C-alpha cells in the first residue's frame, strides 16, 4: 500500500462524532471572530490569534472531547460486561439446580429490565409502589373482616 493510499484510508476512516464537529466548529468560529475582530480594531498582532487558535486550542479541544467520549464508552462497556457476568452466574446456578426455571426466568427478566442505573431506580420504585398497594389492599380486607 502506498503512502498516499494509506493516508487517504486514514482520512476516510477518521469519522468525527457529532460532539467533535460541534466543538471544532465552535473553536474555529471563535478563532475567526477574535482574529478578525482584532484586525477590525486595528491591532497589528491580530495574526497571532490564528496559529494559537488552530494549532493550540483546536487540537486541545478535540483531544478533550475524545478523552471524554472514550471514558463514556469504557463506562458503558463495563456495564455491559457486568450484565454478561450476571447472566453467566444465573445460567450456572440454573444448570446446577439452584434455581427453578420460573426463578431463572424471573431473575433474567429483572436483570434485563435494569440494564442502566435509571432503569434500576425505576424498577425499584415501581416494586415499592406495588408493595404499598398490596399492603393497603390487605389492610382494607382485614378491616372488612
Short mmCIF file of N, CA and C in Angstrom, two decimals:
data_model
loop_
_atom_site.label_atom_id
_atom_site.label_comp_id
_atom_site.label_asym_id
_atom_site.label_seq_id
_atom_site.Cartn_x
_atom_site.Cartn_y
_atom_site.Cartn_z
N UNK A 1 0.85 -1.17 0.00
CA UNK A 1 0.00 0.00 0.00
C UNK A 1 0.89 1.23 0.00
N UNK A 2 0.64 2.14 -0.88
CA UNK A 2 1.47 3.34 -0.96
C UNK A 2 1.13 4.29 0.17
N UNK A 3 2.04 5.24 0.40
CA UNK A 3 1.82 6.21 1.47
C UNK A 3 0.58 7.04 1.21
N UNK A 4 0.35 7.41 -0.05
CA UNK A 4 -0.81 8.23 -0.39
C UNK A 4 -2.12 7.49 -0.12
N UNK A 5 -2.19 6.21 -0.48
CA UNK A 5 -3.42 5.46 -0.24
C UNK A 5 -3.62 5.18 1.24
N UNK A 6 -2.52 5.00 1.99
CA UNK A 6 -2.62 4.79 3.44
C UNK A 6 -3.16 6.05 4.10
N UNK A 7 -2.65 7.22 3.70
CA UNK A 7 -3.13 8.48 4.25
C UNK A 7 -4.59 8.69 3.87
N UNK A 8 -4.96 8.37 2.63
CA UNK A 8 -6.34 8.52 2.20
C UNK A 8 -7.26 7.61 2.98
N UNK A 9 -6.83 6.37 3.25
CA UNK A 9 -7.68 5.45 4.01
C UNK A 9 -7.80 5.92 5.46
N UNK A 10 -6.73 6.51 6.01
CA UNK A 10 -6.81 7.03 7.37
C UNK A 10 -7.80 8.18 7.45
N UNK A 11 -7.81 9.03 6.44
CA UNK A 11 -8.73 10.16 6.42
C UNK A 11 -10.16 9.69 6.32
N UNK A 12 -10.42 8.69 5.49
CA UNK A 12 -11.77 8.17 5.31
C UNK A 12 -12.26 7.50 6.59
N UNK A 13 -11.39 6.75 7.29
CA UNK A 13 -11.78 6.05 8.50
C UNK A 13 -11.94 6.96 9.70
N UNK A 14 -11.40 8.16 9.66
CA UNK A 14 -11.44 9.07 10.80
C UNK A 14 -12.75 9.86 10.78
N UNK A 15 -13.82 9.21 11.23
CA UNK A 15 -15.12 9.88 11.30
C UNK A 15 -15.21 10.65 12.61
N UNK A 16 -15.57 11.91 12.49
CA UNK A 16 -15.75 12.73 13.68
C UNK A 16 -17.14 12.50 14.24
N UNK A 17 -17.22 12.47 15.56
CA UNK A 17 -18.52 12.34 16.20
C UNK A 17 -19.22 13.69 16.16
N UNK A 18 -20.53 13.72 16.36
CA UNK A 18 -21.24 15.00 16.37
C UNK A 18 -20.69 15.98 17.40
N UNK A 19 -20.29 15.49 18.57
CA UNK A 19 -19.73 16.38 19.58
C UNK A 19 -18.41 16.98 19.11
N UNK A 20 -17.57 16.17 18.47
CA UNK A 20 -16.31 16.68 17.93
C UNK A 20 -16.57 17.75 16.89
N UNK A 21 -17.55 17.53 16.03
CA UNK A 21 -17.88 18.51 14.99
C UNK A 21 -18.36 19.82 15.60
N UNK A 22 -19.17 19.74 16.63
CA UNK A 22 -19.68 20.95 17.28
C UNK A 22 -18.54 21.72 17.94
N UNK A 23 -17.68 21.01 18.66
CA UNK A 23 -16.56 21.66 19.34
C UNK A 23 -15.60 22.27 18.32
N UNK A 24 -15.28 21.53 17.26
CA UNK A 24 -14.37 22.06 16.24
C UNK A 24 -14.97 23.29 15.57
N UNK A 25 -16.23 23.24 15.23
CA UNK A 25 -16.88 24.39 14.61
C UNK A 25 -16.90 25.61 15.52
N UNK A 26 -17.16 25.36 16.80
CA UNK A 26 -17.20 26.47 17.77
C UNK A 26 -15.83 27.10 17.95
N UNK A 27 -14.79 26.27 18.06
CA UNK A 27 -13.44 26.81 18.23
C UNK A 27 -13.00 27.58 16.98
N UNK A 28 -13.31 27.05 15.81
CA UNK A 28 -12.92 27.76 14.58
C UNK A 28 -13.68 29.08 14.47
N UNK A 29 -14.97 29.08 14.76
CA UNK A 29 -15.75 30.32 14.69
C UNK A 29 -15.22 31.35 15.68
N UNK A 30 -14.91 30.91 16.88
CA UNK A 30 -14.37 31.82 17.88
C UNK A 30 -13.01 32.37 17.46
N UNK A 31 -12.17 31.52 16.87
CA UNK A 31 -10.86 31.96 16.41
C UNK A 31 -10.99 33.02 15.33
N UNK A 32 -11.86 32.76 14.34
CA UNK A 32 -12.08 33.75 13.29
C UNK A 32 -12.66 35.04 13.85
N UNK A 33 -13.61 34.92 14.73
CA UNK A 33 -14.26 36.11 15.31
C UNK A 33 -13.24 36.98 16.05
N UNK A 34 -12.44 36.35 16.89
CA UNK A 34 -11.45 37.11 17.66
C UNK A 34 -10.38 37.68 16.73
N UNK A 35 -9.87 36.86 15.81
CA UNK A 35 -8.81 37.33 14.91
C UNK A 35 -9.26 38.50 14.05
N UNK A 36 -10.39 38.35 13.38
CA UNK A 36 -10.86 39.44 12.52
C UNK A 36 -11.39 40.62 13.32
N UNK A 37 -11.86 40.35 14.54
CA UNK A 37 -12.27 41.44 15.42
C UNK A 37 -11.07 42.31 15.79
N UNK A 38 -9.96 41.66 16.11
CA UNK A 38 -8.74 42.41 16.42
C UNK A 38 -8.23 43.17 15.20
N UNK A 39 -8.35 42.56 14.02
CA UNK A 39 -7.96 43.24 12.78
C UNK A 39 -8.82 44.49 12.58
N UNK A 40 -10.12 44.36 12.79
CA UNK A 40 -11.03 45.49 12.61
C UNK A 40 -10.75 46.60 13.62
N UNK A 41 -10.29 46.23 14.79
CA UNK A 41 -9.97 47.23 15.81
C UNK A 41 -8.60 47.86 15.61
N UNK A 42 -7.85 47.33 14.66
CA UNK A 42 -6.58 47.94 14.31
C UNK A 42 -5.38 47.42 15.06
N UNK A 43 -5.48 46.29 15.71
CA UNK A 43 -4.34 45.72 16.39
C UNK A 43 -3.45 45.02 15.37
N UNK A 44 -2.16 45.35 15.37
CA UNK A 44 -1.25 44.79 14.37
C UNK A 44 -0.92 43.33 14.65
N UNK A 45 -1.10 42.86 15.89
CA UNK A 45 -0.76 41.49 16.27
C UNK A 45 -1.95 40.52 16.16
N UNK A 46 -3.00 40.92 15.42
CA UNK A 46 -4.20 40.10 15.26
C UNK A 46 -3.87 38.70 14.73
N UNK A 47 -2.83 38.59 13.90
CA UNK A 47 -2.50 37.32 13.25
C UNK A 47 -2.09 36.23 14.24
N UNK A 48 -1.68 36.61 15.45
CA UNK A 48 -1.25 35.63 16.45
C UNK A 48 -2.42 34.73 16.88
N UNK A 49 -3.63 35.28 16.79
CA UNK A 49 -4.81 34.52 17.20
C UNK A 49 -4.97 33.26 16.34
N UNK A 50 -4.67 33.35 15.05
CA UNK A 50 -4.90 32.21 14.15
C UNK A 50 -4.02 31.01 14.46
N UNK A 51 -2.69 31.16 14.60
CA UNK A 51 -1.90 29.97 14.96
C UNK A 51 -2.24 29.44 16.35
N UNK A 52 -2.52 30.34 17.29
CA UNK A 52 -2.87 29.88 18.64
C UNK A 52 -4.19 29.12 18.61
N UNK A 53 -5.16 29.66 17.89
CA UNK A 53 -6.48 29.02 17.83
C UNK A 53 -6.47 27.70 17.09
N UNK A 54 -5.86 27.70 15.89
CA UNK A 54 -5.89 26.50 15.05
C UNK A 54 -4.84 25.46 15.42
N UNK A 55 -3.69 25.88 15.94
CA UNK A 55 -2.63 24.93 16.26
C UNK A 55 -2.58 24.58 17.75
N UNK A 56 -3.27 25.35 18.58
CA UNK A 56 -3.24 25.09 20.01
C UNK A 56 -4.59 24.73 20.60
N UNK A 57 -5.53 25.64 20.48
CA UNK A 57 -6.84 25.46 21.12
C UNK A 57 -7.64 24.36 20.43
N UNK A 58 -7.67 24.35 19.10
CA UNK A 58 -8.47 23.36 18.37
C UNK A 58 -8.03 21.92 18.66
N UNK A 59 -6.74 21.59 18.54
CA UNK A 59 -6.34 20.20 18.87
C UNK A 59 -6.58 19.85 20.33
N UNK A 60 -6.39 20.80 21.23
CA UNK A 60 -6.62 20.54 22.65
C UNK A 60 -8.10 20.25 22.90
N UNK A 61 -8.98 21.02 22.28
CA UNK A 61 -10.42 20.82 22.46
C UNK A 61 -10.85 19.47 21.90
N UNK A 62 -10.35 19.11 20.72
CA UNK A 62 -10.71 17.82 20.11
C UNK A 62 -10.16 16.68 20.98
N UNK A 63 -8.96 16.84 21.50
CA UNK A 63 -8.39 15.83 22.39
C UNK A 63 -9.22 15.63 23.65
N UNK A 64 -9.70 16.72 24.22
CA UNK A 64 -10.54 16.61 25.41
C UNK A 64 -11.87 15.93 25.10
N UNK A 65 -12.45 16.23 23.94
CA UNK A 65 -13.70 15.59 23.54
C UNK A 65 -13.49 14.09 23.36
N UNK A 66 -12.39 13.72 22.72
CA UNK A 66 -12.12 12.29 22.51
C UNK A 66 -11.87 11.57 23.83
N UNK A 67 -11.19 12.23 24.77
CA UNK A 67 -10.98 11.64 26.09
C UNK A 67 -12.32 11.44 26.80
N UNK A 68 -13.17 12.46 26.74
CA UNK A 68 -14.50 12.37 27.35
C UNK A 68 -15.31 11.23 26.76
N UNK A 69 -15.31 11.13 25.43
CA UNK A 69 -16.09 10.09 24.77
C UNK A 69 -15.53 8.70 25.03
N UNK A 70 -14.21 8.57 25.11
CA UNK A 70 -13.63 7.25 25.39
C UNK A 70 -13.96 6.80 26.81
N UNK A 71 -13.98 7.73 27.75
CA UNK A 71 -14.35 7.36 29.12
C UNK A 71 -15.81 6.95 29.20
N UNK A 72 -16.67 7.64 28.48
CA UNK A 72 -18.09 7.26 28.46
C UNK A 72 -18.25 5.88 27.83
N UNK A 73 -17.50 5.62 26.75
CA UNK A 73 -17.56 4.33 26.07
C UNK A 73 -17.07 3.22 27.01
N UNK A 74 -16.00 3.48 27.76
CA UNK A 74 -15.47 2.49 28.69
C UNK A 74 -16.49 2.19 29.79
N UNK A 75 -17.18 3.22 30.28
CA UNK A 75 -18.18 3.02 31.31
C UNK A 75 -19.33 2.16 30.80
N UNK A 76 -19.76 2.40 29.56
CA UNK A 76 -20.86 1.61 29.01
C UNK A 76 -20.41 0.17 28.73
N UNK A 77 -19.16 -0.02 28.30
CA UNK A 77 -18.64 -1.37 28.09
C UNK A 77 -18.57 -2.13 29.40
N UNK A 78 -18.18 -1.42 30.46
CA UNK A 78 -18.09 -2.04 31.78
C UNK A 78 -19.47 -2.48 32.26
N UNK A 79 -20.49 -1.64 32.03
CA UNK A 79 -21.85 -2.00 32.43
C UNK A 79 -22.33 -3.21 31.64
N UNK A 80 -21.98 -3.29 30.35
CA UNK A 80 -22.36 -4.43 29.54
C UNK A 80 -21.69 -5.71 30.01
N UNK A 81 -20.43 -5.62 30.41
CA UNK A 81 -19.74 -6.82 30.89
C UNK A 81 -20.30 -7.27 32.23
N UNK A 82 -20.75 -6.32 33.06
CA UNK A 82 -21.37 -6.70 34.33
C UNK A 82 -22.66 -7.47 34.08
N UNK A 83 -23.44 -7.03 33.10
CA UNK A 83 -24.68 -7.73 32.76
C UNK A 83 -24.37 -9.12 32.25
N UNK A 84 -23.35 -9.25 31.41
CA UNK A 84 -22.97 -10.56 30.91
C UNK A 84 -22.50 -11.47 32.04
N UNK A 85 -21.75 -10.93 32.99
CA UNK A 85 -21.30 -11.71 34.13
C UNK A 85 -22.48 -12.19 34.96
N UNK A 86 -23.45 -11.31 35.17
CA UNK A 86 -24.63 -11.67 35.95
C UNK A 86 -25.44 -12.75 35.24
N UNK A 87 -25.57 -12.62 33.92
CA UNK A 87 -26.29 -13.65 33.17
C UNK A 87 -25.56 -15.00 33.24
N UNK A 88 -24.26 -14.96 33.16
CA UNK A 88 -23.49 -16.20 33.25
C UNK A 88 -23.67 -16.86 34.62
N UNK A 89 -23.70 -16.05 35.68
CA UNK A 89 -23.92 -16.57 37.03
C UNK A 89 -25.31 -17.21 37.13
N UNK A 90 -26.32 -16.54 36.57
CA UNK A 90 -27.67 -17.10 36.59
C UNK A 90 -27.72 -18.42 35.82
N UNK A 91 -27.09 -18.46 34.68
CA UNK A 91 -27.07 -19.71 33.88
C UNK A 91 -26.42 -20.86 34.66
N UNK A 92 -25.32 -20.54 35.31
CA UNK A 92 -24.60 -21.56 36.07
C UNK A 92 -25.47 -22.07 37.23
N UNK A 93 -26.13 -21.14 37.93
CA UNK A 93 -26.99 -21.54 39.05
C UNK A 93 -28.17 -22.37 38.57
N UNK A 94 -28.72 -22.00 37.41
CA UNK A 94 -29.84 -22.77 36.85
C UNK A 94 -29.38 -24.16 36.44
N UNK A 95 -28.21 -24.24 35.82
CA UNK A 95 -27.68 -25.53 35.36
C UNK A 95 -27.34 -26.44 36.54
N UNK A 96 -26.91 -25.87 37.65
CA UNK A 96 -26.57 -26.69 38.81
C UNK A 96 -27.79 -27.04 39.65
N UNK A 97 -28.94 -26.50 39.30
CA UNK A 97 -30.17 -26.84 40.01
C UNK A 97 -30.50 -25.93 41.17
N UNK A 98 -29.73 -24.86 41.38
CA UNK A 98 -30.02 -23.93 42.47
C UNK A 98 -31.30 -23.14 42.22
N UNK A 99 -31.61 -22.89 40.94
CA UNK A 99 -32.80 -22.11 40.57
C UNK A 99 -33.76 -22.97 39.76
N UNK A 100 -35.04 -22.76 40.01
CA UNK A 100 -36.04 -23.41 39.16
C UNK A 100 -36.14 -22.61 37.86
N UNK A 101 -36.85 -23.17 36.91
CA UNK A 101 -37.00 -22.48 35.63
C UNK A 101 -37.72 -21.15 35.81
N UNK A 102 -38.75 -21.13 36.64
CA UNK A 102 -39.51 -19.89 36.88
C UNK A 102 -38.64 -18.84 37.55
N UNK A 103 -37.84 -19.25 38.55
CA UNK A 103 -36.95 -18.31 39.23
C UNK A 103 -35.91 -17.77 38.26
N UNK A 104 -35.36 -18.66 37.45
CA UNK A 104 -34.35 -18.25 36.47
C UNK A 104 -34.93 -17.21 35.51
N UNK A 105 -36.11 -17.50 34.96
CA UNK A 105 -36.73 -16.57 34.00
C UNK A 105 -37.05 -15.24 34.66
N UNK A 106 -37.53 -15.27 35.90
CA UNK A 106 -37.85 -14.03 36.61
C UNK A 106 -36.60 -13.18 36.83
N UNK A 107 -35.52 -13.84 37.24
CA UNK A 107 -34.28 -13.11 37.51
C UNK A 107 -33.66 -12.56 36.22
N UNK A 108 -33.71 -13.32 35.15
CA UNK A 108 -33.18 -12.84 33.87
C UNK A 108 -34.01 -11.64 33.40
N UNK A 109 -35.32 -11.75 33.52
CA UNK A 109 -36.18 -10.64 33.10
C UNK A 109 -35.89 -9.40 33.92
N UNK A 110 -35.73 -9.56 35.23
CA UNK A 110 -35.43 -8.43 36.10
C UNK A 110 -34.07 -7.82 35.75
N UNK A 111 -33.10 -8.67 35.47
CA UNK A 111 -31.76 -8.19 35.11
C UNK A 111 -31.80 -7.39 33.82
N UNK A 112 -32.51 -7.88 32.83
CA UNK A 112 -32.57 -7.18 31.54
C UNK A 112 -33.39 -5.90 31.62
N UNK A 113 -34.34 -5.83 32.56
CA UNK A 113 -35.11 -4.60 32.75
C UNK A 113 -34.25 -3.50 33.35
N UNK A 114 -33.23 -3.86 34.08
CA UNK A 114 -32.44 -2.89 34.84
C UNK A 114 -31.01 -2.79 34.32
N UNK A 115 -30.86 -2.63 33.02
CA UNK A 115 -29.51 -2.53 32.45
C UNK A 115 -28.82 -1.24 32.85
N UNK A 116 -29.58 -0.16 33.02
CA UNK A 116 -28.96 1.11 33.40
C UNK A 116 -29.38 1.46 34.82
N UNK A 117 -28.68 2.39 35.42
CA UNK A 117 -28.98 2.82 36.78
C UNK A 117 -30.37 3.43 36.86
N UNK A 118 -30.74 4.20 35.84
CA UNK A 118 -32.08 4.80 35.81
C UNK A 118 -33.16 3.75 35.74
N UNK A 119 -32.93 2.70 34.93
CA UNK A 119 -33.89 1.60 34.84
C UNK A 119 -34.03 0.90 36.19
N UNK A 120 -32.91 0.70 36.86
CA UNK A 120 -32.94 0.02 38.16
C UNK A 120 -33.73 0.84 39.17
N UNK A 121 -33.52 2.15 39.20
CA UNK A 121 -34.26 3.00 40.13
C UNK A 121 -35.75 2.96 39.83
N UNK A 122 -36.10 3.01 38.55
CA UNK A 122 -37.50 2.98 38.17
C UNK A 122 -38.13 1.65 38.57
N UNK A 123 -37.43 0.55 38.35
CA UNK A 123 -37.94 -0.77 38.70
C UNK A 123 -38.15 -0.88 40.21
N UNK A 124 -37.20 -0.39 40.99
CA UNK A 124 -37.32 -0.45 42.45
C UNK A 124 -38.50 0.39 42.92
N UNK A 125 -38.65 1.60 42.38
CA UNK A 125 -39.77 2.44 42.80
C UNK A 125 -41.11 1.82 42.40
N UNK A 126 -41.18 1.19 41.24
CA UNK A 126 -42.41 0.52 40.81
C UNK A 126 -42.73 -0.64 41.74
N UNK A 127 -41.73 -1.43 42.12
CA UNK A 127 -41.96 -2.54 43.05
C UNK A 127 -42.45 -2.04 44.40
N UNK A 128 -41.83 -0.96 44.89
CA UNK A 128 -42.25 -0.41 46.18
C UNK A 128 -43.70 0.06 46.13
N UNK A 129 -44.07 0.72 45.02
CA UNK A 129 -45.45 1.16 44.87
C UNK A 129 -46.40 -0.03 44.87
N UNK A 130 -46.04 -1.11 44.18
CA UNK A 130 -46.88 -2.31 44.15
C UNK A 130 -47.01 -2.92 45.54
N UNK A 131 -45.91 -2.95 46.30
CA UNK A 131 -45.96 -3.50 47.66
C UNK A 131 -46.85 -2.65 48.55
N UNK A 132 -46.75 -1.33 48.44
CA UNK A 132 -47.60 -0.44 49.23
C UNK A 132 -49.08 -0.65 48.88
N UNK A 133 -49.34 -0.81 47.59
CA UNK A 133 -50.71 -1.04 47.14
C UNK A 133 -51.24 -2.37 47.70
N UNK A 134 -50.42 -3.40 47.69
CA UNK A 134 -50.83 -4.70 48.26
C UNK A 134 -51.11 -4.56 49.75
N UNK A 135 -50.22 -3.82 50.46
CA UNK A 135 -50.42 -3.63 51.89
C UNK A 135 -51.72 -2.88 52.16
N UNK A 136 -52.02 -1.86 51.36
CA UNK A 136 -53.29 -1.12 51.51
C UNK A 136 -54.47 -2.04 51.30
N UNK A 137 -54.38 -2.86 50.23
CA UNK A 137 -55.48 -3.79 49.94
C UNK A 137 -55.65 -4.80 51.07
N UNK A 138 -54.52 -5.28 51.61
CA UNK A 138 -54.58 -6.22 52.73
C UNK A 138 -55.21 -5.56 53.95
N UNK A 139 -54.84 -4.30 54.22
CA UNK A 139 -55.41 -3.56 55.35
C UNK A 139 -56.91 -3.37 55.17
N UNK A 140 -57.33 -3.04 53.96
CA UNK A 140 -58.74 -2.83 53.68
C UNK A 140 -59.51 -4.13 53.89
N UNK A 141 -58.96 -5.23 53.40
CA UNK A 141 -59.62 -6.54 53.56
C UNK A 141 -59.69 -6.96 55.01
N UNK A 142 -58.62 -6.68 55.78
CA UNK A 142 -58.62 -7.04 57.20
C UNK A 142 -59.61 -6.17 57.97
N UNK A 143 -59.79 -4.90 57.59
CA UNK A 143 -60.77 -4.03 58.23
C UNK A 143 -62.18 -4.53 57.96
N UNK A 144 -62.45 -5.05 56.79
CA UNK A 144 -63.77 -5.55 56.41
C UNK A 144 -64.12 -6.81 57.21
N UNK A 145 -63.11 -7.58 57.61
CA UNK A 145 -63.36 -8.84 58.30
C UNK A 145 -63.72 -8.68 59.73
#
